[in-house]
Coordinates of C-alpha atoms and ligand atoms in Angstrom, one line a residue:
X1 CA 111.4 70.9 92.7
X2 CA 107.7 71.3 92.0
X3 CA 108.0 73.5 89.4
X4 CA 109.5 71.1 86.9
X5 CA 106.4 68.8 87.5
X6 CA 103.8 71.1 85.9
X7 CA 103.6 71.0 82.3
X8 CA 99.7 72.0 82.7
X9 CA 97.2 73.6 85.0
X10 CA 96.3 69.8 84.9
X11 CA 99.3 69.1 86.5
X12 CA 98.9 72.4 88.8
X13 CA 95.5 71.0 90.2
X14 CA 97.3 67.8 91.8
X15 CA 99.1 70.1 94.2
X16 CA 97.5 70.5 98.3
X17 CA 96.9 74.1 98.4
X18 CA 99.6 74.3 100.9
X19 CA 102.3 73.3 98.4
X20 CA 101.2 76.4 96.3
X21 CA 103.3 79.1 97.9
X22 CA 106.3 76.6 97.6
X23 CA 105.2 77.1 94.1
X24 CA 105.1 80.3 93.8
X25 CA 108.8 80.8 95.4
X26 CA 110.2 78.9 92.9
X27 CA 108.2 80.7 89.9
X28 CA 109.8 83.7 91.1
X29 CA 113.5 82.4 91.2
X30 CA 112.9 80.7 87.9
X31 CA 111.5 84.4 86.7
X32 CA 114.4 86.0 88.0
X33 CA 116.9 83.8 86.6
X34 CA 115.4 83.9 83.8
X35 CA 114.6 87.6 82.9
X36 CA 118.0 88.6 84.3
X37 CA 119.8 87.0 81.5
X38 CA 116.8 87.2 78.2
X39 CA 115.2 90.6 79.6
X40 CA 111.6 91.3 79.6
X41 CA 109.4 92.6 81.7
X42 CA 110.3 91.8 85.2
X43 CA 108.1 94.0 88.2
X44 CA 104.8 93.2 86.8
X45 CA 105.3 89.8 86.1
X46 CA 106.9 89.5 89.9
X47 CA 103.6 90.8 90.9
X48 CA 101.6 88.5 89.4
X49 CA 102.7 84.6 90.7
X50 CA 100.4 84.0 93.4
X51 CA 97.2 85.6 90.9
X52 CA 98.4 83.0 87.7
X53 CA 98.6 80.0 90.0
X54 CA 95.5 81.0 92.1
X55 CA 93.2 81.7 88.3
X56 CA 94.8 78.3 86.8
X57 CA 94.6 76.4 89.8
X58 CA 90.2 77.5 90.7
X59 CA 89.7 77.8 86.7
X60 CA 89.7 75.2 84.0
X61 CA 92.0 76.9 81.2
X62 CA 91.5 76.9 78.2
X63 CA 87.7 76.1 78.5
X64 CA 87.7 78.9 81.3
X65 CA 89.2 81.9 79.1
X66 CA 91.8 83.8 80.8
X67 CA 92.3 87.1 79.3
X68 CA 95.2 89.3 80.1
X69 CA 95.3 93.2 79.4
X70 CA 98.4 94.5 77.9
X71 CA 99.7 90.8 78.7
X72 CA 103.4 91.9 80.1
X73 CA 102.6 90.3 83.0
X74 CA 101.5 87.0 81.7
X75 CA 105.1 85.1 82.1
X76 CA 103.9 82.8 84.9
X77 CA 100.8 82.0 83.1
X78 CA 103.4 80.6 80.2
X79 CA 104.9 79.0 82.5
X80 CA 102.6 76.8 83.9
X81 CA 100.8 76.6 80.7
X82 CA 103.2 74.1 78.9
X83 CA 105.5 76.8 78.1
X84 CA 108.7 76.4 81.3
X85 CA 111.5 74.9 79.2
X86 CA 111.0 77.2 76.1
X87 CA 110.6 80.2 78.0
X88 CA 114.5 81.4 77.7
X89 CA 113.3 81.9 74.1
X90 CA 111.2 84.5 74.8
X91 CA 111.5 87.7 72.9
X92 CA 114.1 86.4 70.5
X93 CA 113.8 85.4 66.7
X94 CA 111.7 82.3 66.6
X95 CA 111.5 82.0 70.4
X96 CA 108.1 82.7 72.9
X97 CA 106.7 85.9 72.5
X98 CA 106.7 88.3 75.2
X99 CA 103.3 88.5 75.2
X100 CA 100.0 86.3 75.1
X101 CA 99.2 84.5 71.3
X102 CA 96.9 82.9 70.2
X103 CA 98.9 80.6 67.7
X104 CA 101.2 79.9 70.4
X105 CA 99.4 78.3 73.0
X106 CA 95.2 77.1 73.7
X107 CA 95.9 78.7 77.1
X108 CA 96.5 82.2 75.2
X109 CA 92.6 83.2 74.6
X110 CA 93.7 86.7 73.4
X111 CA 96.2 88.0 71.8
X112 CA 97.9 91.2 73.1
X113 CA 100.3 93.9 73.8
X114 CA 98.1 96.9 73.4
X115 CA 96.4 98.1 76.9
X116 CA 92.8 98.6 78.0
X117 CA 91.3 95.5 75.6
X118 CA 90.5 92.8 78.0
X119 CA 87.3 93.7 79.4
X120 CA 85.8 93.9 75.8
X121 CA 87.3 90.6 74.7
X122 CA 86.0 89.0 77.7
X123 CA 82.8 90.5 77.3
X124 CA 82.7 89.0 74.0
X125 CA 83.7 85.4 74.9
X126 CA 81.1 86.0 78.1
X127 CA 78.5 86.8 75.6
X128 CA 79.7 83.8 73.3
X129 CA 79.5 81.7 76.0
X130 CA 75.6 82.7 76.8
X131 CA 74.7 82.6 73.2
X132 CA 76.7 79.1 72.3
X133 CA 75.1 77.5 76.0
X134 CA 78.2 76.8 78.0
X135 CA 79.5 77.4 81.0
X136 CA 82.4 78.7 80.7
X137 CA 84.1 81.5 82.3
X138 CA 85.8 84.6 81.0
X139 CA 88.6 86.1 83.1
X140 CA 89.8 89.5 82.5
X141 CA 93.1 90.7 84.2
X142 CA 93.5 94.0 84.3
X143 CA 95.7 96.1 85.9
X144 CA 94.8 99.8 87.4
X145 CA 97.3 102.0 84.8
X146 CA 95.4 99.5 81.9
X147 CA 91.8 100.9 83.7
X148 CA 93.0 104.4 82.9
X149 CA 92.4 103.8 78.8
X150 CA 89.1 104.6 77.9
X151 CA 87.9 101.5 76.2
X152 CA 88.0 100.0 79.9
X153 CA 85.3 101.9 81.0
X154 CA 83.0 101.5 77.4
X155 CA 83.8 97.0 78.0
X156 CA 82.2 98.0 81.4
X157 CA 79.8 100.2 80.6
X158 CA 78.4 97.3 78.1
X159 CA 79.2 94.5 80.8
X160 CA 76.5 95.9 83.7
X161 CA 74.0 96.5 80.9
X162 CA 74.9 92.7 79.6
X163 CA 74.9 91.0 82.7
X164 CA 76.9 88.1 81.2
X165 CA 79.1 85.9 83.4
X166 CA 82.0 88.1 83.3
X167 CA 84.9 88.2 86.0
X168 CA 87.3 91.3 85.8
X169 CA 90.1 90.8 88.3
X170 CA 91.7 94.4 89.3
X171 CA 95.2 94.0 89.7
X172 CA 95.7 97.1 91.4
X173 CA 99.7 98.0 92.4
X174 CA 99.2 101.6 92.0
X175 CA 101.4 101.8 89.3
X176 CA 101.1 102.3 85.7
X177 CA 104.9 102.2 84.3
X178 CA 105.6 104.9 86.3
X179 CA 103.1 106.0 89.3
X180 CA 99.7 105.7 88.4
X181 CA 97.4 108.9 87.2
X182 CA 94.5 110.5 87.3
X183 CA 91.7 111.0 89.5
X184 CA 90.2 107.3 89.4
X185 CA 93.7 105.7 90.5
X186 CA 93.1 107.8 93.7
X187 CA 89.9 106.6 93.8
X188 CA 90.3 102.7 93.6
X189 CA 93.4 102.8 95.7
X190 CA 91.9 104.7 98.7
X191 CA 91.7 102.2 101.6
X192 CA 89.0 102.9 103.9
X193 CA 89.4 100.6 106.9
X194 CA 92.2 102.7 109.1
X195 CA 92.5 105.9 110.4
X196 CA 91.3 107.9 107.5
X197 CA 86.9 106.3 108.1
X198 CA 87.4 106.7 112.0
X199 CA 88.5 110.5 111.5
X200 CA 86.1 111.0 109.0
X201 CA 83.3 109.9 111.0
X202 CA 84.2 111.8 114.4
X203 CA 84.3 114.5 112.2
X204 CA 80.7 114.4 111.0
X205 CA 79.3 113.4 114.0
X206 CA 81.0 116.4 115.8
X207 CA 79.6 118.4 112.5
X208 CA 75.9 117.1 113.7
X209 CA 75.9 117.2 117.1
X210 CA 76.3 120.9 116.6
X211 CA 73.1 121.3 114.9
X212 CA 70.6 122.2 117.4
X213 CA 67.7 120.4 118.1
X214 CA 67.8 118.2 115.1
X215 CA 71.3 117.3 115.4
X216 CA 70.8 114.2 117.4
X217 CA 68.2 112.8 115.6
X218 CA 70.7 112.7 112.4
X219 CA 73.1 111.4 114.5
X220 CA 71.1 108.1 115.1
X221 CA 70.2 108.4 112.0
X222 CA 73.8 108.3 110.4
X223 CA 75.4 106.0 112.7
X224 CA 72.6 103.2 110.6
X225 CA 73.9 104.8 107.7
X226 CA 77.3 104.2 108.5
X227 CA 77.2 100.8 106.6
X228 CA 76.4 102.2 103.2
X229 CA 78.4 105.5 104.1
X230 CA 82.1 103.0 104.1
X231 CA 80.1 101.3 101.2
X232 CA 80.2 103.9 99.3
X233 CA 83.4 105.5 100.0
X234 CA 85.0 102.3 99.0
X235 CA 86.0 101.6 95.5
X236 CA 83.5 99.5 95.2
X237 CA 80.2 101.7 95.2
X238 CA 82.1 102.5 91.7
X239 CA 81.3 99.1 90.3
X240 CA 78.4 98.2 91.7
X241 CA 77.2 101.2 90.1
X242 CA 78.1 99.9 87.0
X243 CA 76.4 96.9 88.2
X244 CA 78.6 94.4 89.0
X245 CA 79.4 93.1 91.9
X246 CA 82.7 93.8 94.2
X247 CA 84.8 91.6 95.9
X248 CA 88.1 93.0 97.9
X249 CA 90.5 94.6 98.1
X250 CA 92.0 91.2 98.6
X251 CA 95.7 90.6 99.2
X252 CA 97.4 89.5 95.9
X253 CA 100.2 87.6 98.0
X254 CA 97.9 85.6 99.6
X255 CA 97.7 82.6 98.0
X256 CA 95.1 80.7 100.1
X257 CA 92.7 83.7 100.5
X258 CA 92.7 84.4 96.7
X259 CA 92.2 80.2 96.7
X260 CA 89.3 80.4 98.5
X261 CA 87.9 83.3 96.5
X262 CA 88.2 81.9 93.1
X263 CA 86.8 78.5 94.6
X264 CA 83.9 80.3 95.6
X265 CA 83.2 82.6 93.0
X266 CA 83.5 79.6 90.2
X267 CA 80.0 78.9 90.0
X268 CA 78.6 83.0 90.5
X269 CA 76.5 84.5 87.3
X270 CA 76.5 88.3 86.4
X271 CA 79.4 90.3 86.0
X272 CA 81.8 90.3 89.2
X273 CA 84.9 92.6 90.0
X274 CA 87.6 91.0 92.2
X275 CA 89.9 93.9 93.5
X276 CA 93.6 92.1 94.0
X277 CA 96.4 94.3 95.4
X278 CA 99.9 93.5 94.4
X279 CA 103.3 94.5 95.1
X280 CA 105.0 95.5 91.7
X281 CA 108.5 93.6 91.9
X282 CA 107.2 91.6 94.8
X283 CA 110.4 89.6 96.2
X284 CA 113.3 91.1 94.9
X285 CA 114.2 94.0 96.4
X286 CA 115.6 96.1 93.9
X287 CA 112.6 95.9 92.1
X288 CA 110.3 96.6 94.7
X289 CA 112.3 100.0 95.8
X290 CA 112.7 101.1 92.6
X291 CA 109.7 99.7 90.5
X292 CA 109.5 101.9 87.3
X293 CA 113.0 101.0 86.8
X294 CA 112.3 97.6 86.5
X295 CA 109.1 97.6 84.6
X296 CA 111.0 96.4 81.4
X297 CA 114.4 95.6 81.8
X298 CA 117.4 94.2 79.5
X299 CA 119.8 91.7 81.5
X300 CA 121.3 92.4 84.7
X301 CA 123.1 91.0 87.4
X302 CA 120.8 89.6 90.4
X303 CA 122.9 90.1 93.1
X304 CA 123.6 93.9 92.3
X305 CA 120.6 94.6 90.4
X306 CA 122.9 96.6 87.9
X307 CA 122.1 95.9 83.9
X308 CA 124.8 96.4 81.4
X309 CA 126.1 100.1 81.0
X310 CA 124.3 102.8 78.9
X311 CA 125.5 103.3 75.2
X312 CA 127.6 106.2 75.1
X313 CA 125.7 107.7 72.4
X314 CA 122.7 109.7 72.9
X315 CA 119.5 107.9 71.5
X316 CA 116.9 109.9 69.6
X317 CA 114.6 110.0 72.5
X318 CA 117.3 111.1 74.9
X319 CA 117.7 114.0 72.0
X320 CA 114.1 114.5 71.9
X321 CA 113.8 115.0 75.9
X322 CA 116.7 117.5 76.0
X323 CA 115.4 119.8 73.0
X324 CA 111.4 120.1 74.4
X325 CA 113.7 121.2 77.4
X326 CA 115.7 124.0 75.8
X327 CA 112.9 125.1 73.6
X328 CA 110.1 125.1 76.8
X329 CA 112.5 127.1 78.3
X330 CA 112.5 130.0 74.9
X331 CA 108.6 129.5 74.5
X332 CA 106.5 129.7 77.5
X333 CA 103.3 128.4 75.2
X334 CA 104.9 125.0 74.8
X335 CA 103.5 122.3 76.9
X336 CA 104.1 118.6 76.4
X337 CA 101.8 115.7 76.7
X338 CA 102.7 111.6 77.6
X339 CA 100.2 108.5 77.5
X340 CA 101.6 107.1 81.0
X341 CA 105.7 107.3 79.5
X342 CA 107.3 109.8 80.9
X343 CA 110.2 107.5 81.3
X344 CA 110.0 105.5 78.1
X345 CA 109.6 109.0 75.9
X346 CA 112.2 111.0 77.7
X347 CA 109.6 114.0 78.9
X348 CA 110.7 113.5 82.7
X349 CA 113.2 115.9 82.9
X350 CA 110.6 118.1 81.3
X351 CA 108.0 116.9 84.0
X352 CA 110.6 118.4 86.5
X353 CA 111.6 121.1 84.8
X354 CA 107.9 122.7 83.6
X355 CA 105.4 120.4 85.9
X356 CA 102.6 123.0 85.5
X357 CA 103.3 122.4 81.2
X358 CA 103.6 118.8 81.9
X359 CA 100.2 116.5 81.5
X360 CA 100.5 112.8 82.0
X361 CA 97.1 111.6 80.4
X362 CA 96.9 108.3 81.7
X363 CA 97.1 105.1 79.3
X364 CA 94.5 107.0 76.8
X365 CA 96.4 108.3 73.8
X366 CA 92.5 109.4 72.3
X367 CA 92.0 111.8 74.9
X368 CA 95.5 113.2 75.3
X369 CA 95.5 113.4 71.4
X370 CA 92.5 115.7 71.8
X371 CA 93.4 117.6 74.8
X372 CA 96.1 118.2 72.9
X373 CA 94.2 120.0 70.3
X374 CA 92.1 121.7 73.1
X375 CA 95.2 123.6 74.2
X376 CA 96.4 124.4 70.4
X377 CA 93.0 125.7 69.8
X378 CA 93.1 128.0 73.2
X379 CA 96.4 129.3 72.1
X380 CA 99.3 126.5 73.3
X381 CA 102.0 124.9 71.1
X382 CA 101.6 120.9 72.6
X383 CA 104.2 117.8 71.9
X384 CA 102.5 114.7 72.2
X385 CA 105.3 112.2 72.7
X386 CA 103.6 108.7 71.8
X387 CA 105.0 105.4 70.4
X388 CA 104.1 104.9 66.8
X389 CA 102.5 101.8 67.2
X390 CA 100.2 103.2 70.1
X391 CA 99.7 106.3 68.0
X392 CA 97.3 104.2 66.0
X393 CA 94.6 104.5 68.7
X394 CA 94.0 107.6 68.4
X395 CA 93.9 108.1 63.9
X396 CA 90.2 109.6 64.2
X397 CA 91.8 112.2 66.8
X398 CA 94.7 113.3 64.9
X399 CA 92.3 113.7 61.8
X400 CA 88.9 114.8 63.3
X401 CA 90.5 116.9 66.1
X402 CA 93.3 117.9 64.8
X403 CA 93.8 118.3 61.3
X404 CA 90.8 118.9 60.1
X405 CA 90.7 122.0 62.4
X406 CA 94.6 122.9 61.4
X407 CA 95.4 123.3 64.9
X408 CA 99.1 123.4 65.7
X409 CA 99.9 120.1 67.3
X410 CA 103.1 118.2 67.2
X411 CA 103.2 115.0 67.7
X412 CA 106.4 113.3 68.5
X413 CA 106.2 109.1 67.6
X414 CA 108.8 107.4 68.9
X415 CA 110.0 103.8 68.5
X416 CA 109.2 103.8 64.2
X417 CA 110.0 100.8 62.7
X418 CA 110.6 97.7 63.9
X419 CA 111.1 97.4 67.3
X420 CA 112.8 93.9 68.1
X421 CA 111.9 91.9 70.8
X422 CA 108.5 93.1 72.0
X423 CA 107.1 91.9 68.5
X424 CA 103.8 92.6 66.3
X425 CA 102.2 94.2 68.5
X426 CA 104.8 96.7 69.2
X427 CA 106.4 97.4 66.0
X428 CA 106.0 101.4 64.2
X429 CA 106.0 100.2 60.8
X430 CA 102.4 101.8 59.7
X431 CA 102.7 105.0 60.4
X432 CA 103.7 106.5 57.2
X433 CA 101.3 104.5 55.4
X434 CA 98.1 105.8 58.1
X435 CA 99.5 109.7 58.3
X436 CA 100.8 110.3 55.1
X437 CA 97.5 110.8 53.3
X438 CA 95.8 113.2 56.1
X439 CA 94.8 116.6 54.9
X440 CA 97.0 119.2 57.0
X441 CA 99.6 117.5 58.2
X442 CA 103.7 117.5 57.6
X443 CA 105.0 114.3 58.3
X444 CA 108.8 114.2 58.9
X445 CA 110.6 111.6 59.9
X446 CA 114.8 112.2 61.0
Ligands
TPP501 C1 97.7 101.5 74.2 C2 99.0 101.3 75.0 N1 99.6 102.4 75.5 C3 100.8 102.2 76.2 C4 101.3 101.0 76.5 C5 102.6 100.8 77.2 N2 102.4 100.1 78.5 C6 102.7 98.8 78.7 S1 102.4 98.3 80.2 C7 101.9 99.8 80.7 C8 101.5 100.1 82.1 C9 100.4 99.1 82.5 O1 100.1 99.4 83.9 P1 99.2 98.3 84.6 O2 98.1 97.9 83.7 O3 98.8 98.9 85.9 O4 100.1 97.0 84.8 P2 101.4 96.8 85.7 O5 102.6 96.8 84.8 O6 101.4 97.9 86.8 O7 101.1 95.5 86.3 C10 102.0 100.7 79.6 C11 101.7 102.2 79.7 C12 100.5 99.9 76.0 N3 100.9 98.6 76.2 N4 99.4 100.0 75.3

């Protein structure tokens, strides 16, 4: 077993490179074993072996700050980081956290649970680094749902401008919790090197060979251009744009390609984006078929996949899914409005039912507080259905954008209180204290 000789990335870097995806098979059984019995968050950590082994074993944690967004998919990072025998602890009373910690481990250089953060805490430690002399690296992970929350885009809007030495690694499986949203998702995930750049570019040299006269001259002409034409058709015109520069898309499974790439990035200045695709669930079949069912899970049985039966009783979410239902269905005006949860808030049957009134925002409860208001203002009766602890984003939206202006919003907050095993970061136990004092708004709570 190779596994139960790491107790560091110190221990890690003794390995040949071709023992890693030995490694990696047995981080994955240890995983499964594991989560099946404590539950946790099984696809994305799945997804993420070959990354964690590849960043600890080309970087020099916890000088080199690794930094992972949301930090659900952290697990094999714990477990190379000191953390393997205690990890059956985690998410119980006085056991690991789910999550990265600060107080819990060196190797934890942010703590987390909340998406879209890492790129401005890495931009920070990047900018600590320049100012305080050293070398060190800051790593961001983040994966493509976490890209869709706006305060992504402000850490690299700051990070080209900066031009500190900043890595962002895109984990990109295409999905958020459920199937990733919105307009940039299609964007990153487009791959450009089959069918789809050969038939584009027969069509647009048919398109100029029609031009009379001219039309062969452009043709020459575009068949130079045909470098920076794929250039910028690929995701990565997007970040070099924002002035970084783009590496990928690299396979994610791959363990002595991303090897090679983190060996030869290590010693690169300015901000760089390395574009990793994953499989969510990778290597366990039930997770990769099905992989929003297996984002989070509670134990289940390996072989069949099957967790423990539902309660009989309906939750208040379940409650909350069915009633938007029956009173969509009485009022044509009322639409409803998720932060990348259909699933977790119960508004898929909804989705189903009403998908023209249905609006999946993307992990960016800001906006979708504020689009929200948008519709009330033109007329629309919207449900925002948002955790209470990620409701706290978007405060300056509910009281700029939506009280202040009285506009008929609802917004549903579910999981209130304290929420067990996902922790601090997770628990709803602020927001009567933040709400109850806004002008215009009846708080209720059942
Ligand atoms: C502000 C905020 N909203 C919602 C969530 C709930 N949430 C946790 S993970 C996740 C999906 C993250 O997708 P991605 O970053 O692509 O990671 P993957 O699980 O696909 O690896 C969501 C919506 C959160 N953690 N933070």
């Amino acid at each position: 077993m190779l596994l139960e000789t790491i107790n560091s990335p110190v221990d890690l870097k003794k390995l040949k490179p071709e023992q890693l995806p030995a490694l990696a098979d047995e981080v994955r059984r240890f995983l499964l074993e594991t989560v099946s019995t404590t539950g946790g968050h099984l696809g994305s950590n799945l997804g993420t072996v070959e990354l964690s082994i590849a960043l600890h074993y080309c970087f020099n944690s916890p000088a080199d700050k690794i930094i992972w967004d949301v930090g659900h998919q952290a697990y094999t990072h714990k477990i190379l980081t000191g953390r393997r025998e205690a990890f059956p602890t985690q998410r119980q009373y006085k056991g690991l956290s789910g999550f990265p910690k600060r107080c819990e481990s060196e190797h934890d250089a942010f703590g987390v649970g909340h998406s879209s953060t890492s790129i401005s805490a890495g931009l920070g430690m990047a900018a600590a680094a320049s100012l305080a002399g050293t070398k060190n690296h800051a790593i961001a992970v983040i994966g493509d749902g976490s890209l869709t929350g706006g305060m992504a885009f402000e850490a690299l809007n700051q990070a080209g401008h900066l031009k500190k030495n900043l890595i962002v690694i895109l984990n990109d499986n295409e999905m958020s919790i459920s199937k990733n949203v919105g307009a940039f998702s299609s964007f990153i995930s487009r791959k450009m090197t089959g069918r789809y750049f050969r038939d584009l570019k027969k069509e647009m040299q048919g398109l100029l060979r029609n031009i009379p006269a001219i039309g062969t001259d452009i043709l020459h002409f575009a068949k130079r251009a045909e470098n920076s034409l794929k250039g910028f058709l690929t995701p990565g015109a997007l970040f070099e744009a924002l002035g970084f520069d783009y590496l990928g898309p690299l396979d994610g499974h791959d363990l002595s390609q991303l090897v090679e790439v983190f060996t030869n990035i290590n010693g690169l200045d300015g901000p760089l984006l390395v574009h990793v695709m994953t499989t969510k669930g990778k290597g366990y079949k039930p997770a990769e078929d099905t992989p929003h069912k297996y984002h989070g899970v509670g134990a289940f049985d390996i072989a069949t996949g099957k967790g423990a039966p539902k309660a009989a009783a309906k939750s208040y979410t379940d409650v909350f899914g069915e009633t938007m239902v029956q009173l969509a269905e009485q009022d044509p005006k009322i639409v409803a409005i998720t932060a990348a949860m259909p699933d977790g808030t119960c508004l898929n049957t909804f989705a189903e039912r009403f998908p023209k009134r249905f609006f999946d925002v993307g992990i960016a409860e800001q906006h979708g507080m504020t689009f929200a208001a948008g519709l009330a203002a033109d007329g629309f009766r919207p449900v925002t259905a948002i955790y209470s602890t990620f409701v706290q984003r978007a405060y300056d939206q509910v009281f700029h954008d939506i009280c202040l202006q009285k506009l008929p919003v609802t917004i549903a907050m579910d999981r209130a209180g304290l929420v067990g095993d996902d922790g601090p970061t997770h628990h709803g136990v602020f927001d009567l204290s933040y709400l109850r004092h806004l002008p215009a708004l009846t708080l209720m709570a059942p």
